[in-house]
Amino acid sequence: MTNTQVTLVQIDNYGPWTVTPEPRREADLQTLQSRLYADLSQLIGSRGGYVFFTRFDNMVAVTNGLDAADHALIQESVANRYPVTLSLGVATGPNPAGALADATGVIQAAGSAQDSDRRGVLDGEFAGDRTDDGVQIAHFDVIDATGEYTDALNAFDTFIEIEQGYAALMKYMRHSHDALSFFVGGDNIIAVCPDLETGAYEEAIDHVEDDAGVSLQVGAGRGSNAHAAGMAAKHALEACREDGSRVELAWERG
Amino acid sequence: MTNTQVTLVQIDNYGPWTVTPEPRREADLQTLQSRLYADLSQLIGSRGGYVFFTRFDNMVAVTNGLDAADHALIQESVANRYPVTLSLGVATGPNPAGALADATGVIQAAGSAQDSDRRGVLDGEFAGDRTDDGVQIAHFDVIDATGEYTDALNAFDTFIEIEQGYAALMKYMRHSHDALSFFVGGDNIIAVCPDLETGAYEEAIDHVEDDAGVSLQVGAGRGSNAHAAGMAAKHALEACREDGSRVELAWERG
Amino acid sequence: MTNTQVTLVQIDNYGPWTVTPEPRREADLQTLQSRLYADLSQLIGSRGGYVFFTRFDNMVAVTNGLDAADHALIQESVANRYPVTLSLGVATGPNPAGALADATGVIQAAGSAQDSDRRGVLDGEFAGDRTDDGVQIAHFDVIDATGEYTDALNAFDTFIEIEQGYAALMKYMRHSHDALSFFVGGDNIIAVCPDLETGAYEEAIDHVEDDAGVSLQVGAGRGSNAHAAGMAAKHALEACREDGSRVELAWERG
Amino acid sequence: MTNTQVTLVQIDNYGPWTVTPEPRREADLQTLQSRLYADLSQLIGSRGGYVFFTRFDNMVAVTNGLDAADHALIQESVANRYPVTLSLGVATGPNPAGALADATGVIQAAGSAQDSDRRGVLDGEFAGDRTDDGVQIAHFDVIDATGEYTDALNAFDTFIEIEQGYAALMKYMRHSHDALSFFVGGDNIIAVCPDLETGAYEEAIDHVEDDAGVSLQVGAGRGSNAHAAGMAAKHALEACREDGSRVELAWERG
């Protein structure tokens, strides 16, 4: 059974800050957001976690293996180097969407995202030793995206196709399986899943094909943390590319 | 009339690189992509342009005011500091989607995105003096996103709402107006538009409300480059927030 | 004749900030300082200038070609993305040390480096059209530093040798020629010089050999800005490496 | 007794790379070097270590608490994101200079710093459980540097004073105590020391006063890793600032 530790990262009072005293240069906001995400990606990723940019002012991380002290260090490091601060809500459970709901609740209970008095929340339930149950990660991509889209359409129409495929998948996985799916660039989508088997992935792929006309393949992996599960998923996806299968599960390969 | 100079930025042969000789750590890929985007945001943004992360391996920029030498410098600077290189296709026209199609064609004509021999393409048609016609930028956001979504739903369900609103808007603006719309974080979407007036924006907002149930407001601005037009749009959007209007055009305020 | 535009970049009230309310993590301060320097290096360097890290809280830049608006943009971009702000003093003259003294005076006149009320100074004398007189840059390195030091001594004793060579050169060039010399990593020193000829460089090299026992070679270049002059100097230094000469002037090669 | 784990970080074949096929833009090299240093500062610093920029192409780190897997991860992350690779030599001992000599020897034994075939060395002796003996860090700064220098002299003459003070201290501490002293910006010098007591620090301060005319104060701390010892040293230095003492040892305060 999976037991996913999820952290919601929310920039404190960010919206008002971006327009105070006047709207700030968009290029600087984009730089700030993407570098903050990159820093979190290193701080969390080098400890075996994954963080997804999501809306940039609200980022979602899978943090099995990171304890409260790790979270406090990340929060302190950002506060030392950025003009903004972070609140972190943490929760753990077999159901990724449920865990994220709990993590969101931790932050919401402390105040609004636009409450100028709410800064640097850090609270929630850490997986601790229960991490052994591990994480399931699925790595999807679009079959022959380069040939079908990138080299064939204009860049925006390609983007529309990828985006519609993502929009279909994210909704389906959320509502059918309480999984959290994130676009991670190119034609790649990473989903944080509960225990799912081949059939569930096949149905997801069929749904996206029907709904958005986009053909996906997927590798899924399990591991004690997001990196381990995700790397297994990447290798499984390589197997799809090599042998033309549409679903490969890393735990069936061993 | 607008005359938008669009640059398509494509990382050369990126997909194969990410899995050679084996899949690379996802956290490092995310860091690389977001920092590269941040660097482009500074290099282009400090010259008055806008760049959007789009798919990260394919980014779209509005580059009125940047000439071929500026593009060459950006390309050289990235090649000096990253393990990957960029191809840049440039085109100009009154119709943003049309210009991006031409810019895409410049790169496609030189080879596939996954062609290991195609590196550092830089070609196309620069606006030059015709820049005077300028750019139109619209800055959308979701009405009371914090109260309606961020403080009320779990973070993923909020994200689904924002994402569905974006998916609806991007398609509508592309197919109705040849405009290019990009999610830029939080609840913000920036659209690069041809000459549009109030009615067109009202219809777009109505469409998204009907299609995705998301309530948008928008400020639009014109200027000689993306930064000038975009800053006017931000001020127009502030006017929406203050007076409760749903569409404000910066050029009607003077 | 040279006419060097020099900008002193000073972080406002930085010392007190680093220990308020308690001493901040050194790793975060080092990250902040070096990334701020990197950002300035891109913002200034992509406009043809050079910036040197110097003491990190006080950095020296050669900014021929950057006007007041460019300086204001850099200041704004940093203020938007960092928890600290910058003051910028600018001055221009044939004598680099004299120009830096004037630039320093601009900032000192506005208040102390540790004055909590002094923020975001931007003032001074820009070169404007007089930039045509240009800049002279000399690029020194240590002859066979890898063989003599890096591969032969322990890393700290190598560093002592390089450092003592730099300490000797910086004082000599300052006091004999009003030139400003900066260690730029490895075994490289870049000096911002007034009009100097071969004999002056030979004497400088002899002085460092006598004083610190370190053998230098140098290429010098002239140009309309720091990048142009510095790139000519680099090519001149390559000529030293190829033909064993100790001084090469780029303007004698044409 | 101290037992310092020292890592020498050397960029592989960097000098030749900077001029191949032609000299690269100095601004890009400066950006690359300082960002690489910043990344190492985060990767090492968030694990309790310290890294010093030293010559940038050769950096020295105190890495008690980081094992071989941590070093491999750092090496892999840099290789995934930069156009250069790192070699890492590690050694441990009560004498910092001796440990660095051994760490240097590890890399030198594998080939020259400019050997194009030597890439990604990772070898040496890790402290392992012996880390308990801990690290001693001294944090020096210049008494009233702002009043005496920054606000009073031009920025380069201030820099000369700070630099000469550093040059005097680094040599003295190396030759008298096998300590490794690094300028870390502003008027701050951090020394990695063996077991030293008050008298040794008083003599060092007197030496720098006599030799370079620069007045230092110092706080020293001990801890299980560089961060813990360094933070104790920072607090001790705050005590100097408050009570006017010139040497404070954190382990005498408890």
PDB file of N, CA and C in Angstrom, chain C residues 22 24-28 30-31 33-35 37 39 41-42 45 55 57 104 108 112-114 146 150-151 153 155 157-159 163-164 166 170-171 174 184 186 227 234-235, chain D residues 22 24-28 30-31 33 35 37-39 41-42 45 55 57 104 108 112-114 146 150-151 153 155 157-159 163-164 166 170-171 174 184 186 227 234-235:
ATOM      1  N   GLU C  22      19.049  37.520  14.129  1.00  0.00           N
ATOM      2  CA  GLU C  22      20.184  36.721  14.573  1.00  0.00           C
ATOM      3  C   GLU C  22      21.035  36.446  13.355  1.00  0.00           C
ATOM      4  N   ARG C  24      22.430  34.972  10.196  1.00  0.00           N
ATOM      5  CA  ARG C  24      21.789  34.081   9.220  1.00  0.00           C
ATOM      6  C   ARG C  24      22.775  32.989   8.790  1.00  0.00           C
ATOM      7  N   ARG C  25      22.242  31.897   8.301  1.00  0.00           N
ATOM      8  CA  ARG C  25      23.081  30.777   7.845  1.00  0.00           C
ATOM      9  C   ARG C  25      24.096  31.277   6.821  1.00  0.00           C
ATOM     10  N   GLU C  26      25.358  30.944   7.040  1.00  0.00           N
ATOM     11  CA  GLU C  26      26.405  31.394   6.126  1.00  0.00           C
ATOM     12  C   GLU C  26      26.162  30.883   4.706  1.00  0.00           C
ATOM     13  N   ALA C  27      25.706  29.642   4.584  1.00  0.00           N
ATOM     14  CA  ALA C  27      25.476  29.087   3.246  1.00  0.00           C
ATOM     15  C   ALA C  27      24.457  29.922   2.474  1.00  0.00           C
ATOM     16  N   ASP C  28      23.457  30.427   3.161  1.00  0.00           N
ATOM     17  CA  ASP C  28      22.452  31.253   2.489  1.00  0.00           C
ATOM     18  C   ASP C  28      23.029  32.614   2.100  1.00  0.00           C
ATOM     19  N   GLN C  30      26.166  33.207   1.393  1.00  0.00           N
ATOM     20  CA  GLN C  30      27.056  32.972   0.253  1.00  0.00           C
ATOM     21  C   GLN C  30      26.242  32.784  -1.026  1.00  0.00           C
ATOM     22  N   THR C  31      25.135  32.079  -0.911  1.00  0.00           N
ATOM     23  CA  THR C  31      24.282  31.854  -2.089  1.00  0.00           C
ATOM     24  C   THR C  31      23.695  33.172  -2.576  1.00  0.00           C
ATOM     25  N   GLN C  33      24.781  36.237  -2.111  1.00  0.00           N
ATOM     26  CA  GLN C  33      25.810  37.132  -2.656  1.00  0.00           C
ATOM     27  C   GLN C  33      26.259  36.689  -4.047  1.00  0.00           C
ATOM     28  N   SER C  34      26.504  35.393  -4.196  1.00  0.00           N
ATOM     29  CA  SER C  34      27.069  34.951  -5.468  1.00  0.00           C
ATOM     30  C   SER C  34      26.012  34.968  -6.571  1.00  0.00           C
ATOM     31  N   ARG C  35      24.748  34.723  -6.203  1.00  0.00           N
ATOM     32  CA  ARG C  35      23.705  34.802  -7.228  1.00  0.00           C
ATOM     33  C   ARG C  35      23.392  36.247  -7.606  1.00  0.00           C
ATOM     34  N   TYR C  37      25.598  38.575  -7.616  1.00  0.00           N
ATOM     35  CA  TYR C  37      26.704  38.904  -8.514  1.00  0.00           C
ATOM     36  C   TYR C  37      26.469  38.313  -9.914  1.00  0.00           C
ATOM     37  N   ASP C  39      23.668  37.600 -11.366  1.00  0.00           N
ATOM     38  CA  ASP C  39      22.607  38.352 -12.040  1.00  0.00           C
ATOM     39  C   ASP C  39      23.129  39.678 -12.587  1.00  0.00           C
ATOM     40  N   SER C  41      26.140  40.242 -13.370  1.00  0.00           N
ATOM     41  CA  SER C  41      27.061  39.914 -14.454  1.00  0.00           C
ATOM     42  C   SER C  41      26.300  39.724 -15.761  1.00  0.00           C
ATOM     43  N   GLN C  42      25.116  39.135 -15.684  1.00  0.00           N
ATOM     44  CA  GLN C  42      24.293  38.986 -16.884  1.00  0.00           C
ATOM     45  C   GLN C  42      23.679  40.326 -17.304  1.00  0.00           C
ATOM     46  N   GLY C  45      26.724  42.508 -18.177  1.00  0.00           N
ATOM     47  CA  GLY C  45      27.551  41.878 -19.206  1.00  0.00           C
ATOM     48  C   GLY C  45      26.847  41.761 -20.549  1.00  0.00           C
ATOM     49  N   ARG C  55      34.137  42.789  -3.015  1.00  0.00           N
ATOM     50  CA  ARG C  55      33.778  42.334  -1.663  1.00  0.00           C
ATOM     51  C   ARG C  55      32.351  41.776  -1.626  1.00  0.00           C
ATOM     52  N   ASP C  57      29.535  42.738  -1.188  1.00  0.00           N
ATOM     53  CA  ASP C  57      28.569  43.759  -0.727  1.00  0.00           C
ATOM     54  C   ASP C  57      28.889  45.112  -1.368  1.00  0.00           C
ATOM     55  N   THR C 104      32.212  56.434  -5.675  1.00  0.00           N
ATOM     56  CA  THR C 104      32.065  56.143  -4.245  1.00  0.00           C
ATOM     57  C   THR C 104      31.513  57.365  -3.516  1.00  0.00           C
ATOM     58  N   GLN C 108      28.528  57.780  -0.845  1.00  0.00           N
ATOM     59  CA  GLN C 108      28.847  58.231   0.525  1.00  0.00           C
ATOM     60  C   GLN C 108      28.100  59.518   0.871  1.00  0.00           C
ATOM     61  N   SER C 112      25.556  56.587   5.035  1.00  0.00           N
ATOM     62  CA  SER C 112      26.462  55.489   5.345  1.00  0.00           C
ATOM     63  C   SER C 112      25.985  54.195   4.713  1.00  0.00           C
ATOM     64  N   ALA C 113      26.941  53.301   4.474  1.00  0.00           N
ATOM     65  CA  ALA C 113      26.611  51.960   3.991  1.00  0.00           C
ATOM     66  C   ALA C 113      25.728  51.224   4.990  1.00  0.00           C
ATOM     67  N   GLN C 114      25.749  51.648   6.244  1.00  0.00           N
ATOM     68  CA  GLN C 114      24.915  50.996   7.263  1.00  0.00           C
ATOM     69  C   GLN C 114      23.838  51.943   7.800  1.00  0.00           C
ATOM     70  N   THR C 146      48.886  25.644 -13.892  1.00  0.00           N
ATOM     71  CA  THR C 146      48.500  24.253 -13.639  1.00  0.00           C
ATOM     72  C   THR C 146      49.717  23.403 -13.294  1.00  0.00           C
ATOM     73  N   THR C 150      48.748  24.117  -9.444  1.00  0.00           N
ATOM     74  CA  THR C 150      47.542  23.306  -9.235  1.00  0.00           C
ATOM     75  C   THR C 150      47.834  21.815  -9.168  1.00  0.00           C
ATOM     76  N   ASP C 151      48.670  21.343 -10.091  1.00  0.00           N
ATOM     77  CA  ASP C 151      48.983  19.906 -10.104  1.00  0.00           C
ATOM     78  C   ASP C 151      50.121  19.545  -9.151  1.00  0.00           C
ATOM     79  N   LEU C 153      51.101  21.541  -5.896  1.00  0.00           N
ATOM     80  CA  LEU C 153      50.963  21.879  -4.476  1.00  0.00           C
ATOM     81  C   LEU C 153      49.584  21.458  -3.980  1.00  0.00           C
ATOM     82  N   ALA C 155      45.897  22.451  -2.544  1.00  0.00           N
ATOM     83  CA  ALA C 155      45.044  23.492  -3.119  1.00  0.00           C
ATOM     84  C   ALA C 155      45.131  24.809  -2.356  1.00  0.00           C
ATOM     85  N   ASP C 157      47.903  25.959  -0.688  1.00  0.00           N
ATOM     86  CA  ASP C 157      49.193  26.595  -0.967  1.00  0.00           C
ATOM     87  C   ASP C 157      49.213  27.177  -2.375  1.00  0.00           C
ATOM     88  N   THR C 158      48.563  26.513  -3.297  1.00  0.00           N
ATOM     89  CA  THR C 158      48.382  27.112  -4.624  1.00  0.00           C
ATOM     90  C   THR C 158      47.621  28.428  -4.509  1.00  0.00           C
ATOM     91  N   PHE C 159      46.564  28.386  -3.733  1.00  0.00           N
ATOM     92  CA  PHE C 159      45.732  29.585  -3.571  1.00  0.00           C
ATOM     93  C   PHE C 159      46.541  30.722  -2.942  1.00  0.00           C
ATOM     94  N   GLU C 163      46.993  34.245  -4.680  1.00  0.00           N
ATOM     95  CA  GLU C 163      46.495  35.372  -3.893  1.00  0.00           C
ATOM     96  C   GLU C 163      47.598  36.407  -3.643  1.00  0.00           C
ATOM     97  N   GLN C 164      48.801  35.934  -3.336  1.00  0.00           N
ATOM     98  CA  GLN C 164      49.892  36.885  -3.084  1.00  0.00           C
ATOM     99  C   GLN C 164      50.258  37.606  -4.378  1.00  0.00           C
ATOM    100  N   TYR C 166      48.197  38.279  -6.731  1.00  0.00           N
ATOM    101  CA  TYR C 166      47.130  39.258  -6.933  1.00  0.00           C
ATOM    102  C   TYR C 166      47.299  40.454  -5.998  1.00  0.00           C
ATOM    103  N   MET C 170      47.541  44.173  -7.495  1.00  0.00           N
ATOM    104  CA  MET C 170      46.468  45.145  -7.273  1.00  0.00           C
ATOM    105  C   MET C 170      47.010  46.435  -6.669  1.00  0.00           C
ATOM    106  N   LYS C 171      47.944  46.304  -5.707  1.00  0.00           N
ATOM    107  CA  LYS C 171      48.528  47.501  -5.094  1.00  0.00           C
ATOM    108  C   LYS C 171      49.387  48.272  -6.096  1.00  0.00           C
ATOM    109  N   ARG C 174      47.310  49.998  -8.777  1.00  0.00           N
ATOM    110  CA  ARG C 174      46.574  51.114  -8.176  1.00  0.00           C
ATOM    111  C   ARG C 174      47.488  52.320  -7.955  1.00  0.00           C
ATOM    112  N   VAL C 184      39.542  37.211 -10.910  1.00  0.00           N
ATOM    113  CA  VAL C 184      38.293  36.737 -11.518  1.00  0.00           C
ATOM    114  C   VAL C 184      38.190  35.212 -11.547  1.00  0.00           C
ATOM    115  N   GLY C 186      40.380  31.177 -10.972  1.00  0.00           N
ATOM    116  CA  GLY C 186      41.486  30.433 -11.561  1.00  0.00           C
ATOM    117  C   GLY C 186      42.793  31.116 -11.227  1.00  0.00           C
ATOM    118  N   HIS C 227      33.422  44.820 -22.597  1.00  0.00           N
ATOM    119  CA  HIS C 227      33.414  43.538 -23.296  1.00  0.00           C
ATOM    120  C   HIS C 227      34.319  43.569 -24.524  1.00  0.00           C
ATOM    121  N   LYS C 234      41.666  39.137 -24.201  1.00  0.00           N
ATOM    122  CA  LYS C 234      41.717  37.675 -24.144  1.00  0.00           C
ATOM    123  C   LYS C 234      42.439  37.107 -25.358  1.00  0.00           C
ATOM    124  N   HIS C 235      42.131  37.662 -26.522  1.00  0.00           N
ATOM    125  CA  HIS C 235      42.823  37.183 -27.724  1.00  0.00           C
ATOM    126  C   HIS C 235      44.317  37.496 -27.643  1.00  0.00           C
TER     127      HIS C 235
ATOM    128  N   GLU D  22      37.197  29.432 -28.908  1.00  0.00           N
ATOM    129  CA  GLU D  22      37.729  30.782 -28.776  1.00  0.00           C
ATOM    130  C   GLU D  22      37.415  31.241 -27.366  1.00  0.00           C
ATOM    131  N   ARG D  24      35.657  32.602 -24.326  1.00  0.00           N
ATOM    132  CA  ARG D  24      34.230  32.813 -24.101  1.00  0.00           C
ATOM    133  C   ARG D  24      34.004  34.150 -23.400  1.00  0.00           C
ATOM    134  N   ARG D  25      32.818  34.679 -23.510  1.00  0.00           N
ATOM    135  CA  ARG D  25      32.485  35.954 -22.880  1.00  0.00           C
ATOM    136  C   ARG D  25      32.768  35.891 -21.385  1.00  0.00           C
ATOM    137  N   GLU D  26      33.500  36.869 -20.888  1.00  0.00           N
ATOM    138  CA  GLU D  26      33.852  36.887 -19.476  1.00  0.00           C
ATOM    139  C   GLU D  26      32.602  36.913 -18.592  1.00  0.00           C
ATOM    140  N   ALA D  27      31.597  37.675 -19.001  1.00  0.00           N
ATOM    141  CA  ALA D  27      30.380  37.756 -18.179  1.00  0.00           C
ATOM    142  C   ALA D  27      29.734  36.384 -18.018  1.00  0.00           C
ATOM    143  N   ASP D  28      29.805  35.566 -19.050  1.00  0.00           N
ATOM    144  CA  ASP D  28      29.215  34.228 -18.943  1.00  0.00           C
ATOM    145  C   ASP D  28      30.053  33.331 -18.033  1.00  0.00           C
ATOM    146  N   GLN D  30      31.898  34.347 -15.538  1.00  0.00           N
ATOM    147  CA  GLN D  30      31.655  34.800 -14.169  1.00  0.00           C
ATOM    148  C   GLN D  30      30.313  34.288 -13.652  1.00  0.00           C
ATOM    149  N   THR D  31      29.317  34.310 -14.532  1.00  0.00           N
ATOM    150  CA  THR D  31      27.989  33.821 -14.150  1.00  0.00           C
ATOM    151  C   THR D  31      28.029  32.334 -13.846  1.00  0.00           C
ATOM    152  N   GLN D  33      30.587  30.450 -12.994  1.00  0.00           N
ATOM    153  CA  GLN D  33      31.376  30.147 -11.788  1.00  0.00           C
ATOM    154  C   GLN D  33      30.605  30.479 -10.514  1.00  0.00           C
ATOM    155  N   ARG D  35      27.376  30.914 -10.065  1.00  0.00           N
ATOM    156  CA  ARG D  35      26.180  30.094  -9.853  1.00  0.00           C
ATOM    157  C   ARG D  35      26.528  28.669  -9.452  1.00  0.00           C
ATOM    158  N   TYR D  37      29.112  27.893  -7.729  1.00  0.00           N
ATOM    159  CA  TYR D  37      29.448  28.040  -6.306  1.00  0.00           C
ATOM    160  C   TYR D  37      28.173  28.145  -5.457  1.00  0.00           C
ATOM    161  N   ALA D  38      27.218  28.933  -5.905  1.00  0.00           N
ATOM    162  CA  ALA D  38      25.966  29.085  -5.153  1.00  0.00           C
ATOM    163  C   ALA D  38      25.246  27.745  -5.021  1.00  0.00           C
ATOM    164  N   ASP D  39      25.238  26.973  -6.090  1.00  0.00           N
ATOM    165  CA  ASP D  39      24.577  25.664  -6.026  1.00  0.00           C
ATOM    166  C   ASP D  39      25.273  24.742  -5.038  1.00  0.00           C
ATOM    167  N   SER D  41      26.980  25.712  -2.553  1.00  0.00           N
ATOM    168  CA  SER D  41      26.743  26.269  -1.223  1.00  0.00           C
ATOM    169  C   SER D  41      25.406  25.769  -0.674  1.00  0.00           C
ATOM    170  N   GLN D  42      24.402  25.645  -1.533  1.00  0.00           N
ATOM    171  CA  GLN D  42      23.123  25.103  -1.092  1.00  0.00           C
ATOM    172  C   GLN D  42      23.189  23.598  -0.858  1.00  0.00           C
ATOM    173  N   GLY D  45      25.711  23.220   2.012  1.00  0.00           N
ATOM    174  CA  GLY D  45      25.297  23.983   3.188  1.00  0.00           C
ATOM    175  C   GLY D  45      24.016  23.463   3.822  1.00  0.00           C
ATOM    176  N   ARG D  55      39.297  29.769  -5.582  1.00  0.00           N
ATOM    177  CA  ARG D  55      39.605  30.214  -6.938  1.00  0.00           C
ATOM    178  C   ARG D  55      38.449  29.948  -7.906  1.00  0.00           C
ATOM    179  N   ASP D  57      37.483  27.744  -9.714  1.00  0.00           N
ATOM    180  CA  ASP D  57      37.689  26.481 -10.447  1.00  0.00           C
ATOM    181  C   ASP D  57      38.219  25.404  -9.493  1.00  0.00           C
ATOM    182  N   THR D 104      43.733  16.981  -2.016  1.00  0.00           N
ATOM    183  CA  THR D 104      44.329  17.406  -3.282  1.00  0.00           C
ATOM    184  C   THR D 104      45.057  16.246  -3.943  1.00  0.00           C
ATOM    185  N   GLN D 108      45.004  14.823  -7.720  1.00  0.00           N
ATOM    186  CA  GLN D 108      46.238  14.870  -8.523  1.00  0.00           C
ATOM    187  C   GLN D 108      46.660  13.474  -8.984  1.00  0.00           C
ATOM    188  N   SER D 112      45.966  15.357 -14.329  1.00  0.00           N
ATOM    189  CA  SER D 112      46.122  16.814 -14.245  1.00  0.00           C
ATOM    190  C   SER D 112      44.771  17.517 -14.271  1.00  0.00           C
ATOM    191  N   ALA D 113      44.741  18.700 -13.696  1.00  0.00           N
ATOM    192  CA  ALA D 113      43.548  19.549 -13.764  1.00  0.00           C
ATOM    193  C   ALA D 113      43.195  19.882 -15.209  1.00  0.00           C
ATOM    194  N   GLN D 114      44.176  19.764 -16.106  1.00  0.00           N
ATOM    195  CA  GLN D 114      43.907  20.063 -17.516  1.00  0.00           C
ATOM    196  C   GLN D 114      44.044  18.810 -18.382  1.00  0.00           C
ATOM    197  N   THR D 146      33.033  49.697   8.364  1.00  0.00           N
ATOM    198  CA  THR D 146      32.210  50.692   7.670  1.00  0.00           C
ATOM    199  C   THR D 146      32.716  52.103   7.954  1.00  0.00           C
ATOM    200  N   THR D 150      34.723  51.743   4.489  1.00  0.00           N
ATOM    201  CA  THR D 150      33.682  51.807   3.458  1.00  0.00           C
ATOM    202  C   THR D 150      33.114  53.208   3.287  1.00  0.00           C
ATOM    203  N   ASP D 151      32.842  53.868   4.403  1.00  0.00           N
ATOM    204  CA  ASP D 151      32.268  55.215   4.331  1.00  0.00           C
ATOM    205  C   ASP D 151      33.339  56.297   4.173  1.00  0.00           C
ATOM    206  N   LEU D 153      36.897  55.781   2.578  1.00  0.00           N
ATOM    207  CA  LEU D 153      37.821  55.701   1.438  1.00  0.00           C
ATOM    208  C   LEU D 153      37.041  55.413   0.164  1.00  0.00           C
ATOM    209  N   ALA D 155      36.107  52.942  -2.920  1.00  0.00           N
ATOM    210  CA  ALA D 155      35.799  51.516  -2.776  1.00  0.00           C
ATOM    211  C   ALA D 155      36.995  50.625  -3.080  1.00  0.00           C
ATOM    212  N   ASP D 157      40.288  51.441  -2.573  1.00  0.00           N
ATOM    213  CA  ASP D 157      41.253  51.539  -1.483  1.00  0.00           C
ATOM    214  C   ASP D 157      40.742  50.808  -0.246  1.00  0.00           C
ATOM    215  N   THR D 158      39.457  50.837  -0.020  1.00  0.00           N
ATOM    216  CA  THR D 158      38.883  49.991   1.031  1.00  0.00           C
ATOM    217  C   THR D 158      39.174  48.519   0.743  1.00  0.00           C
ATOM    218  N   PHE D 159      38.958  48.147  -0.498  1.00  0.00           N
ATOM    219  CA  PHE D 159      39.175  46.750  -0.883  1.00  0.00           C
ATOM    220  C   PHE D 159      40.641  46.351  -0.685  1.00  0.00           C
ATOM    221  N   GLU D 163      41.757  43.337   1.616  1.00  0.00           N
ATOM    222  CA  GLU D 163      42.505  42.300   0.917  1.00  0.00           C
ATOM    223  C   GLU D 163      43.875  42.075   1.559  1.00  0.00           C
ATOM    224  N   GLN D 164      44.554  43.157   1.940  1.00  0.00           N
ATOM    225  CA  GLN D 164      45.885  42.986   2.563  1.00  0.00           C
ATOM    226  C   GLN D 164      45.723  42.346   3.947  1.00  0.00           C
ATOM    227  N   TYR D 166      43.423  40.239   4.684  1.00  0.00           N
ATOM    228  CA  TYR D 166      43.172  38.824   4.407  1.00  0.00           C
ATOM    229  C   TYR D 166      44.455  38.099   4.014  1.00  0.00           C
ATOM    230  N   MET D 170      45.688  34.871   6.048  1.00  0.00           N
ATOM    231  CA  MET D 170      45.671  33.544   5.437  1.00  0.00           C
ATOM    232  C   MET D 170      47.026  32.872   5.513  1.00  0.00           C
ATOM    233  N   LYS D 171      48.097  33.680   5.294  1.00  0.00           N
ATOM    234  CA  LYS D 171      49.447  33.108   5.366  1.00  0.00           C
ATOM    235  C   LYS D 171      49.793  32.727   6.808  1.00  0.00           C
ATOM    236  N   ARG D 174      47.878  29.678   8.058  1.00  0.00           N
ATOM    237  CA  ARG D 174      48.352  28.477   7.369  1.00  0.00           C
ATOM    238  C   ARG D 174      49.673  28.009   7.947  1.00  0.00           C
ATOM    239  N   VAL D 184      35.089  35.772   2.737  1.00  0.00           N
ATOM    240  CA  VAL D 184      33.715  35.383   2.380  1.00  0.00           C
ATOM    241  C   VAL D 184      32.830  36.589   2.058  1.00  0.00           C
ATOM    242  N   GLY D 186      32.390  41.192   2.137  1.00  0.00           N
ATOM    243  CA  GLY D 186      32.339  42.276   3.110  1.00  0.00           C
ATOM    244  C   GLY D 186      33.699  42.459   3.749  1.00  0.00           C
ATOM    245  N   HIS D 227      28.503  24.005   9.844  1.00  0.00           N
ATOM    246  CA  HIS D 227      27.417  24.926  10.146  1.00  0.00           C
ATOM    247  C   HIS D 227      27.275  25.142  11.649  1.00  0.00           C
ATOM    248  N   LYS D 234      29.665  32.747  14.853  1.00  0.00           N
ATOM    249  CA  LYS D 234      28.961  33.995  14.549  1.00  0.00           C
ATOM    250  C   LYS D 234      28.393  34.621  15.827  1.00  0.00           C
ATOM    251  N   HIS D 235      27.825  33.788  16.679  1.00  0.00           N
ATOM    252  CA  HIS D 235      27.297  34.310  17.939  1.00  0.00           C
ATOM    253  C   HIS D 235      28.437  34.852  18.801  1.00  0.00           C
TER     254      HIS D 235
END
